[in-house]
Amino acid sequence: MKPTLVLYDAPGFGTGELWLDRGRVFYAELPRPKKASVVSENGLAARLTAFFAGADDDLRDVPLRLPEGFHGKCARALRKIGRGEVVTYGELAALAGYPGAARAAGTFCGRCSLSPFIPTHRVVASDGIGSYGDLGVDYKRRLLALEGVE
C-alpha cells in the first residue's frame, strides 16, 4: 500500500500536510502560508482544520508511527500533556525518564515531524516561551493562544 498525502486548510495559518501509511501518521508539516492545489476530503483533514480554528480536540487518538529510544519516549510523554497545559524542556526530559536532559528534549522538539499530534508547542523554556524552529515564536504563541495559554 502506498503512503497517502493529506492536505488541509487552516484559515489564518495556511495549508498543512501529513502522510499516512496504513492509517498511521508518519510525517506532518504544520500549516504554512501557501495555497493547496486540492485540499483532501478526509476526516482527519477536517479535524485539523477545526483544531487550527480552536476546536477542543487533543488529537491523542490519531495513530502515529513513533520512533524508539529517547525521541520516542519524549513523544509518548508529550502526547499525555493536555490541551492548555505547558511543560518546560527539563520537565519533558524528566517525564520521558531522562532528568537533566533538557537540551536533548529541546532538540527533540525542534526536529519533531509529527506536530500537532505531538504538541511540541506546549514545551517552553524555564525562562520564557522558548523557540519554535523556522516557524518562529509568534506561531508558537498563536498555537498556545488557541488553547487559552497566555
PDB file of N, CA, C and O in Angstrom, residues 51-109:
ATOM      1  N   PHE A  51      -9.073  22.032  14.513  1.00  0.00           N
ATOM      2  CA  PHE A  51      -8.054  22.233  15.548  1.00  0.00           C
ATOM      3  C   PHE A  51      -7.435  23.623  15.416  1.00  0.00           C
ATOM      4  O   PHE A  51      -7.298  24.359  16.392  1.00  0.00           O
ATOM      5  N   PHE A  52      -7.053  23.991  14.188  1.00  0.00           N
ATOM      6  CA  PHE A  52      -6.421  25.287  13.969  1.00  0.00           C
ATOM      7  C   PHE A  52      -7.410  26.446  14.033  1.00  0.00           C
ATOM      8  O   PHE A  52      -7.012  27.603  14.020  1.00  0.00           O
ATOM      9  N   ALA A  53      -8.687  26.126  14.129  1.00  0.00           N
ATOM     10  CA  ALA A  53      -9.709  27.151  14.359  1.00  0.00           C
ATOM     11  C   ALA A  53     -10.056  27.242  15.844  1.00  0.00           C
ATOM     12  O   ALA A  53     -10.910  28.027  16.241  1.00  0.00           O
ATOM     13  N   GLY A  54      -9.399  26.411  16.680  1.00  0.00           N
ATOM     14  CA  GLY A  54      -9.604  26.475  18.123  1.00  0.00           C
ATOM     15  C   GLY A  54     -10.457  25.377  18.715  1.00  0.00           C
ATOM     16  O   GLY A  54     -10.792  25.430  19.901  1.00  0.00           O
ATOM     17  N   ALA A  55     -10.814  24.360  17.928  1.00  0.00           N
ATOM     18  CA  ALA A  55     -11.629  23.264  18.458  1.00  0.00           C
ATOM     19  C   ALA A  55     -10.912  22.550  19.590  1.00  0.00           C
ATOM     20  O   ALA A  55      -9.693  22.406  19.581  1.00  0.00           O
ATOM     21  N   ASP A  56     -11.680  22.118  20.555  1.00  0.00           N
ATOM     22  CA  ASP A  56     -11.147  21.411  21.725  1.00  0.00           C
ATOM     23  C   ASP A  56     -10.918  19.941  21.363  1.00  0.00           C
ATOM     24  O   ASP A  56     -11.704  19.070  21.710  1.00  0.00           O
ATOM     25  N   ASP A  57      -9.851  19.680  20.651  1.00  0.00           N
ATOM     26  CA  ASP A  57      -9.506  18.334  20.196  1.00  0.00           C
ATOM     27  C   ASP A  57      -8.022  18.138  20.472  1.00  0.00           C
ATOM     28  O   ASP A  57      -7.188  18.879  19.959  1.00  0.00           O
ATOM     29  N   ASP A  58      -7.692  17.145  21.284  1.00  0.00           N
ATOM     30  CA  ASP A  58      -6.283  16.930  21.615  1.00  0.00           C
ATOM     31  C   ASP A  58      -5.580  16.019  20.609  1.00  0.00           C
ATOM     32  O   ASP A  58      -4.365  15.825  20.699  1.00  0.00           O
ATOM     33  N   LEU A  59      -6.294  15.442  19.666  1.00  0.00           N
ATOM     34  CA  LEU A  59      -5.738  14.604  18.596  1.00  0.00           C
ATOM     35  C   LEU A  59      -4.998  13.376  19.122  1.00  0.00           C
ATOM     36  O   LEU A  59      -4.250  12.735  18.397  1.00  0.00           O
ATOM     37  N   ARG A  60      -5.212  13.027  20.385  1.00  0.00           N
ATOM     38  CA  ARG A  60      -4.487  11.899  21.000  1.00  0.00           C
ATOM     39  C   ARG A  60      -4.849  10.549  20.412  1.00  0.00           C
ATOM     40  O   ARG A  60      -4.068   9.603  20.512  1.00  0.00           O
ATOM     41  N   ASP A  61      -6.039  10.437  19.818  1.00  0.00           N
ATOM     42  CA  ASP A  61      -6.464   9.140  19.298  1.00  0.00           C
ATOM     43  C   ASP A  61      -5.950   8.865  17.883  1.00  0.00           C
ATOM     44  O   ASP A  61      -6.150   7.783  17.354  1.00  0.00           O
ATOM     45  N   VAL A  62      -5.276   9.836  17.275  1.00  0.00           N
ATOM     46  CA  VAL A  62      -4.759   9.649  15.921  1.00  0.00           C
ATOM     47  C   VAL A  62      -3.552   8.706  15.990  1.00  0.00           C
ATOM     48  O   VAL A  62      -2.587   8.984  16.705  1.00  0.00           O
ATOM     49  N   PRO A  63      -3.587   7.587  15.266  1.00  0.00           N
ATOM     50  CA  PRO A  63      -2.473   6.645  15.298  1.00  0.00           C
ATOM     51  C   PRO A  63      -1.225   7.247  14.639  1.00  0.00           C
ATOM     52  O   PRO A  63      -1.306   7.840  13.561  1.00  0.00           O
ATOM     53  N   LEU A  64      -0.092   7.097  15.312  1.00  0.00           N
ATOM     54  CA  LEU A  64       1.176   7.634  14.817  1.00  0.00           C
ATOM     55  C   LEU A  64       2.213   6.527  14.713  1.00  0.00           C
ATOM     56  O   LEU A  64       2.175   5.553  15.457  1.00  0.00           O
ATOM     57  N   ARG A  65       3.154   6.727  13.832  1.00  0.00           N
ATOM     58  CA  ARG A  65       4.330   5.861  13.799  1.00  0.00           C
ATOM     59  C   ARG A  65       5.424   6.617  14.550  1.00  0.00           C
ATOM     60  O   ARG A  65       5.977   7.597  14.053  1.00  0.00           O
ATOM     61  N   LEU A  66       5.684   6.179  15.779  1.00  0.00           N
ATOM     62  CA  LEU A  66       6.624   6.873  16.663  1.00  0.00           C
ATOM     63  C   LEU A  66       7.993   6.213  16.644  1.00  0.00           C
ATOM     64  O   LEU A  66       8.098   4.986  16.508  1.00  0.00           O
ATOM     65  N   PRO A  67       9.041   7.016  16.845  1.00  0.00           N
ATOM     66  CA  PRO A  67      10.388   6.452  16.916  1.00  0.00           C
ATOM     67  C   PRO A  67      10.607   5.725  18.239  1.00  0.00           C
ATOM     68  O   PRO A  67       9.815   5.836  19.174  1.00  0.00           O
ATOM     69  N   GLU A  68      11.669   4.999  18.312  1.00  0.00           N
ATOM     70  CA  GLU A  68      12.071   4.329  19.548  1.00  0.00           C
ATOM     71  C   GLU A  68      13.069   5.226  20.282  1.00  0.00           C
ATOM     72  O   GLU A  68      13.399   6.304  19.834  1.00  0.00           O
ATOM     73  N   GLY A  69      13.582   4.766  21.401  1.00  0.00           N
ATOM     74  CA  GLY A  69      14.623   5.465  22.138  1.00  0.00           C
ATOM     75  C   GLY A  69      14.145   6.758  22.774  1.00  0.00           C
ATOM     76  O   GLY A  69      12.964   6.934  23.065  1.00  0.00           O
ATOM     77  N   PHE A  70      15.082   7.667  22.990  1.00  0.00           N
ATOM     78  CA  PHE A  70      14.809   8.930  23.673  1.00  0.00           C
ATOM     79  C   PHE A  70      13.698   9.719  22.987  1.00  0.00           C
ATOM     80  O   PHE A  70      12.768  10.199  23.636  1.00  0.00           O
ATOM     81  N   HIS A  71      13.776   9.859  21.668  1.00  0.00           N
ATOM     82  CA  HIS A  71      12.764  10.638  20.954  1.00  0.00           C
ATOM     83  C   HIS A  71      11.383  10.005  21.075  1.00  0.00           C
ATOM     84  O   HIS A  71      10.384  10.707  21.229  1.00  0.00           O
ATOM     85  N   GLY A  72      11.314   8.701  21.019  1.00  0.00           N
ATOM     86  CA  GLY A  72      10.029   8.020  21.189  1.00  0.00           C
ATOM     87  C   GLY A  72       9.463   8.228  22.583  1.00  0.00           C
ATOM     88  O   GLY A  72       8.254   8.443  22.751  1.00  0.00           O
ATOM     89  N   LYS A  73      10.337   8.179  23.588  1.00  0.00           N
ATOM     90  CA  LYS A  73       9.882   8.393  24.962  1.00  0.00           C
ATOM     91  C   LYS A  73       9.412   9.836  25.161  1.00  0.00           C
ATOM     92  O   LYS A  73       8.413  10.084  25.848  1.00  0.00           O
ATOM     93  N   CYS A  74      10.111  10.793  24.556  1.00  0.00           N
ATOM     94  CA  CYS A  74       9.665  12.194  24.629  1.00  0.00           C
ATOM     95  C   CYS A  74       8.312  12.349  23.936  1.00  0.00           C
ATOM     96  O   CYS A  74       7.418  13.013  24.464  1.00  0.00           O
ATOM     97  N   ALA A  75       8.155  11.730  22.776  1.00  0.00           N
ATOM     98  CA  ALA A  75       6.896  11.833  22.035  1.00  0.00           C
ATOM     99  C   ALA A  75       5.739  11.264  22.852  1.00  0.00           C
ATOM    100  O   ALA A  75       4.671  11.883  22.956  1.00  0.00           O
ATOM    101  N   ARG A  76       5.949  10.108  23.437  1.00  0.00           N
ATOM    102  CA  ARG A  76       4.885   9.475  24.227  1.00  0.00           C
ATOM    103  C   ARG A  76       4.548  10.309  25.466  1.00  0.00           C
ATOM    104  O   ARG A  76       3.383  10.470  25.824  1.00  0.00           O
ATOM    105  N   ALA A  77       5.563  10.857  26.126  1.00  0.00           N
ATOM    106  CA  ALA A  77       5.334  11.690  27.309  1.00  0.00           C
ATOM    107  C   ALA A  77       4.608  12.977  26.923  1.00  0.00           C
ATOM    108  O   ALA A  77       3.657  13.384  27.598  1.00  0.00           O
ATOM    109  N   LEU A  78       5.022  13.594  25.837  1.00  0.00           N
ATOM    110  CA  LEU A  78       4.424  14.864  25.426  1.00  0.00           C
ATOM    111  C   LEU A  78       2.988  14.678  24.957  1.00  0.00           C
ATOM    112  O   LEU A  78       2.145  15.550  25.143  1.00  0.00           O
ATOM    113  N   ARG A  79       2.690  13.539  24.402  1.00  0.00           N
ATOM    114  CA  ARG A  79       1.326  13.275  23.939  1.00  0.00           C
ATOM    115  C   ARG A  79       0.333  13.234  25.108  1.00  0.00           C
ATOM    116  O   ARG A  79      -0.866  13.412  24.914  1.00  0.00           O
ATOM    117  N   LYS A  80       0.837  13.033  26.311  1.00  0.00           N
ATOM    118  CA  LYS A  80      -0.026  12.998  27.503  1.00  0.00           C
ATOM    119  C   LYS A  80      -0.278  14.390  28.087  1.00  0.00           C
ATOM    120  O   LYS A  80      -1.128  14.545  28.962  1.00  0.00           O
ATOM    121  N   ILE A  81       0.456  15.392  27.626  1.00  0.00           N
ATOM    122  CA  ILE A  81       0.279  16.757  28.127  1.00  0.00           C
ATOM    123  C   ILE A  81      -1.003  17.314  27.521  1.00  0.00           C
ATOM    124  O   ILE A  81      -1.153  17.359  26.304  1.00  0.00           O
ATOM    125  N   GLY A  82      -1.907  17.708  28.371  1.00  0.00           N
ATOM    126  CA  GLY A  82      -3.234  18.132  27.927  1.00  0.00           C
ATOM    127  C   GLY A  82      -3.273  19.501  27.291  1.00  0.00           C
ATOM    128  O   GLY A  82      -2.382  20.336  27.486  1.00  0.00           O
ATOM    129  N   ARG A  83      -4.325  19.708  26.566  1.00  0.00           N
ATOM    130  CA  ARG A  83      -4.615  20.983  25.936  1.00  0.00           C
ATOM    131  C   ARG A  83      -4.636  22.072  27.002  1.00  0.00           C
ATOM    132  O   ARG A  83      -5.242  21.926  28.048  1.00  0.00           O
ATOM    133  N   GLY A  84      -3.934  23.175  26.737  1.00  0.00           N
ATOM    134  CA  GLY A  84      -3.893  24.284  27.674  1.00  0.00           C
ATOM    135  C   GLY A  84      -2.840  24.144  28.759  1.00  0.00           C
ATOM    136  O   GLY A  84      -2.707  25.016  29.603  1.00  0.00           O
ATOM    137  N   GLU A  85      -2.096  23.047  28.744  1.00  0.00           N
ATOM    138  CA  GLU A  85      -1.018  22.846  29.720  1.00  0.00           C
ATOM    139  C   GLU A  85       0.324  23.054  29.021  1.00  0.00           C
ATOM    140  O   GLU A  85       0.439  22.830  27.820  1.00  0.00           O
ATOM    141  N   VAL A  86       1.320  23.457  29.781  1.00  0.00           N
ATOM    142  CA  VAL A  86       2.677  23.565  29.257  1.00  0.00           C
ATOM    143  C   VAL A  86       3.636  22.896  30.229  1.00  0.00           C
ATOM    144  O   VAL A  86       3.349  22.772  31.425  1.00  0.00           O
ATOM    145  N   VAL A  87       4.761  22.445  29.685  1.00  0.00           N
ATOM    146  CA  VAL A  87       5.861  21.914  30.482  1.00  0.00           C
ATOM    147  C   VAL A  87       7.143  22.548  29.964  1.00  0.00           C
ATOM    148  O   VAL A  87       7.198  23.010  28.823  1.00  0.00           O
ATOM    149  N   THR A  88       8.163  22.550  30.798  1.00  0.00           N
ATOM    150  CA  THR A  88       9.460  23.042  30.347  1.00  0.00           C
ATOM    151  C   THR A  88      10.216  21.902  29.661  1.00  0.00           C
ATOM    152  O   THR A  88       9.851  20.726  29.787  1.00  0.00           O
ATOM    153  N   TYR A  89      11.278  22.255  28.962  1.00  0.00           N
ATOM    154  CA  TYR A  89      12.102  21.240  28.316  1.00  0.00           C
ATOM    155  C   TYR A  89      12.648  20.265  29.360  1.00  0.00           C
ATOM    156  O   TYR A  89      12.673  19.060  29.140  1.00  0.00           O
ATOM    157  N   GLY A  90      13.034  20.788  30.517  1.00  0.00           N
ATOM    158  CA  GLY A  90      13.535  19.936  31.596  1.00  0.00           C
ATOM    159  C   GLY A  90      12.465  18.998  32.132  1.00  0.00           C
ATOM    160  O   GLY A  90      12.729  17.827  32.418  1.00  0.00           O
ATOM    161  N   GLU A  91      11.244  19.508  32.270  1.00  0.00           N
ATOM    162  CA  GLU A  91      10.145  18.657  32.735  1.00  0.00           C
ATOM    163  C   GLU A  91       9.822  17.573  31.713  1.00  0.00           C
ATOM    164  O   GLU A  91       9.565  16.424  32.083  1.00  0.00           O
ATOM    165  N   LEU A  92       9.862  17.905  30.431  1.00  0.00           N
ATOM    166  CA  LEU A  92       9.628  16.898  29.401  1.00  0.00           C
ATOM    167  C   LEU A  92      10.688  15.802  29.480  1.00  0.00           C
ATOM    168  O   LEU A  92      10.360  14.612  29.427  1.00  0.00           O
ATOM    169  N   ALA A  93      11.943  16.194  29.625  1.00  0.00           N
ATOM    170  CA  ALA A  93      13.017  15.202  29.734  1.00  0.00           C
ATOM    171  C   ALA A  93      12.778  14.286  30.928  1.00  0.00           C
ATOM    172  O   ALA A  93      12.920  13.063  30.821  1.00  0.00           O
ATOM    173  N   ALA A  94      12.388  14.856  32.050  1.00  0.00           N
ATOM    174  CA  ALA A  94      12.129  14.046  33.249  1.00  0.00           C
ATOM    175  C   ALA A  94      10.936  13.118  33.032  1.00  0.00           C
ATOM    176  O   ALA A  94      10.979  11.944  33.425  1.00  0.00           O
ATOM    177  N   LEU A  95       9.869  13.618  32.408  1.00  0.00           N
ATOM    178  CA  LEU A  95       8.701  12.781  32.127  1.00  0.00           C
ATOM    179  C   LEU A  95       9.060  11.613  31.207  1.00  0.00           C
ATOM    180  O   LEU A  95       8.457  10.546  31.293  1.00  0.00           O
ATOM    181  N   ALA A  96      10.037  11.831  30.342  1.00  0.00           N
ATOM    182  CA  ALA A  96      10.479  10.785  29.421  1.00  0.00           C
ATOM    183  C   ALA A  96      11.461   9.819  30.085  1.00  0.00           C
ATOM    184  O   ALA A  96      11.882   8.846  29.468  1.00  0.00           O
ATOM    185  N   GLY A  97      11.825  10.114  31.335  1.00  0.00           N
ATOM    186  CA  GLY A  97      12.740   9.233  32.056  1.00  0.00           C
ATOM    187  C   GLY A  97      14.199   9.644  31.984  1.00  0.00           C
ATOM    188  O   GLY A  97      15.084   8.869  32.325  1.00  0.00           O
ATOM    189  N   TYR A  98      14.450  10.871  31.551  1.00  0.00           N
ATOM    190  CA  TYR A  98      15.814  11.365  31.403  1.00  0.00           C
ATOM    191  C   TYR A  98      15.986  12.716  32.099  1.00  0.00           C
ATOM    192  O   TYR A  98      16.210  13.739  31.445  1.00  0.00           O
ATOM    193  N   PRO A  99      15.886  12.752  33.440  1.00  0.00           N
ATOM    194  CA  PRO A  99      16.072  14.035  34.125  1.00  0.00           C
ATOM    195  C   PRO A  99      17.454  14.605  33.805  1.00  0.00           C
ATOM    196  O   PRO A  99      18.424  13.866  33.685  1.00  0.00           O
ATOM    197  N   GLY A 100      17.496  15.888  33.600  1.00  0.00           N
ATOM    198  CA  GLY A 100      18.766  16.528  33.275  1.00  0.00           C
ATOM    199  C   GLY A 100      19.045  16.611  31.778  1.00  0.00           C
ATOM    200  O   GLY A 100      20.080  17.128  31.376  1.00  0.00           O
ATOM    201  N   ALA A 101      18.151  16.129  30.959  1.00  0.00           N
ATOM    202  CA  ALA A 101      18.375  16.128  29.511  1.00  0.00           C
ATOM    203  C   ALA A 101      17.514  17.183  28.812  1.00  0.00           C
ATOM    204  O   ALA A 101      16.958  16.943  27.745  1.00  0.00           O
ATOM    205  N   ALA A 102      17.426  18.366  29.413  1.00  0.00           N
ATOM    206  CA  ALA A 102      16.582  19.426  28.862  1.00  0.00           C
ATOM    207  C   ALA A 102      17.007  19.817  27.451  1.00  0.00           C
ATOM    208  O   ALA A 102      16.165  20.026  26.577  1.00  0.00           O
ATOM    209  N   ARG A 103      18.305  19.922  27.214  1.00  0.00           N
ATOM    210  CA  ARG A 103      18.776  20.313  25.874  1.00  0.00           C
ATOM    211  C   ARG A 103      18.398  19.266  24.842  1.00  0.00           C
ATOM    212  O   ARG A 103      18.004  19.585  23.727  1.00  0.00           O
ATOM    213  N   ALA A 104      18.499  18.002  25.207  1.00  0.00           N
ATOM    214  CA  ALA A 104      18.116  16.924  24.288  1.00  0.00           C
ATOM    215  C   ALA A 104      16.611  16.966  24.014  1.00  0.00           C
ATOM    216  O   ALA A 104      16.170  16.710  22.890  1.00  0.00           O
ATOM    217  N   ALA A 105      15.823  17.311  25.034  1.00  0.00           N
ATOM    218  CA  ALA A 105      14.374  17.447  24.833  1.00  0.00           C
ATOM    219  C   ALA A 105      14.087  18.607  23.879  1.00  0.00           C
ATOM    220  O   ALA A 105      13.192  18.509  23.040  1.00  0.00           O
ATOM    221  N   GLY A 106      14.856  19.664  23.990  1.00  0.00           N
ATOM    222  CA  GLY A 106      14.714  20.786  23.060  1.00  0.00           C
ATOM    223  C   GLY A 106      15.045  20.379  21.635  1.00  0.00           C
ATOM    224  O   GLY A 106      14.358  20.776  20.683  1.00  0.00           O
ATOM    225  N   THR A 107      16.082  19.572  21.487  1.00  0.00           N
ATOM    226  CA  THR A 107      16.438  19.071  20.160  1.00  0.00           C
ATOM    227  C   THR A 107      15.325  18.203  19.603  1.00  0.00           C
ATOM    228  O   THR A 107      14.961  18.308  18.427  1.00  0.00           O
ATOM    229  N   PHE A 108      14.748  17.349  20.448  1.00  0.00           N
ATOM    230  CA  PHE A 108      13.612  16.531  20.022  1.00  0.00           C
ATOM    231  C   PHE A 108      12.491  17.420  19.500  1.00  0.00           C
ATOM    232  O   PHE A 108      11.944  17.193  18.422  1.00  0.00           O
ATOM    233  N   CYS A 109      12.126  18.454  20.274  1.00  0.00           N
ATOM    234  CA  CYS A 109      11.028  19.337  19.874  1.00  0.00           C
ATOM    235  C   CYS A 109      11.338  20.035  18.551  1.00  0.00           C
ATOM    236  O   CYS A 109      10.464  20.159  17.693  1.00  0.00           O
TER     237      CYS A 109
END
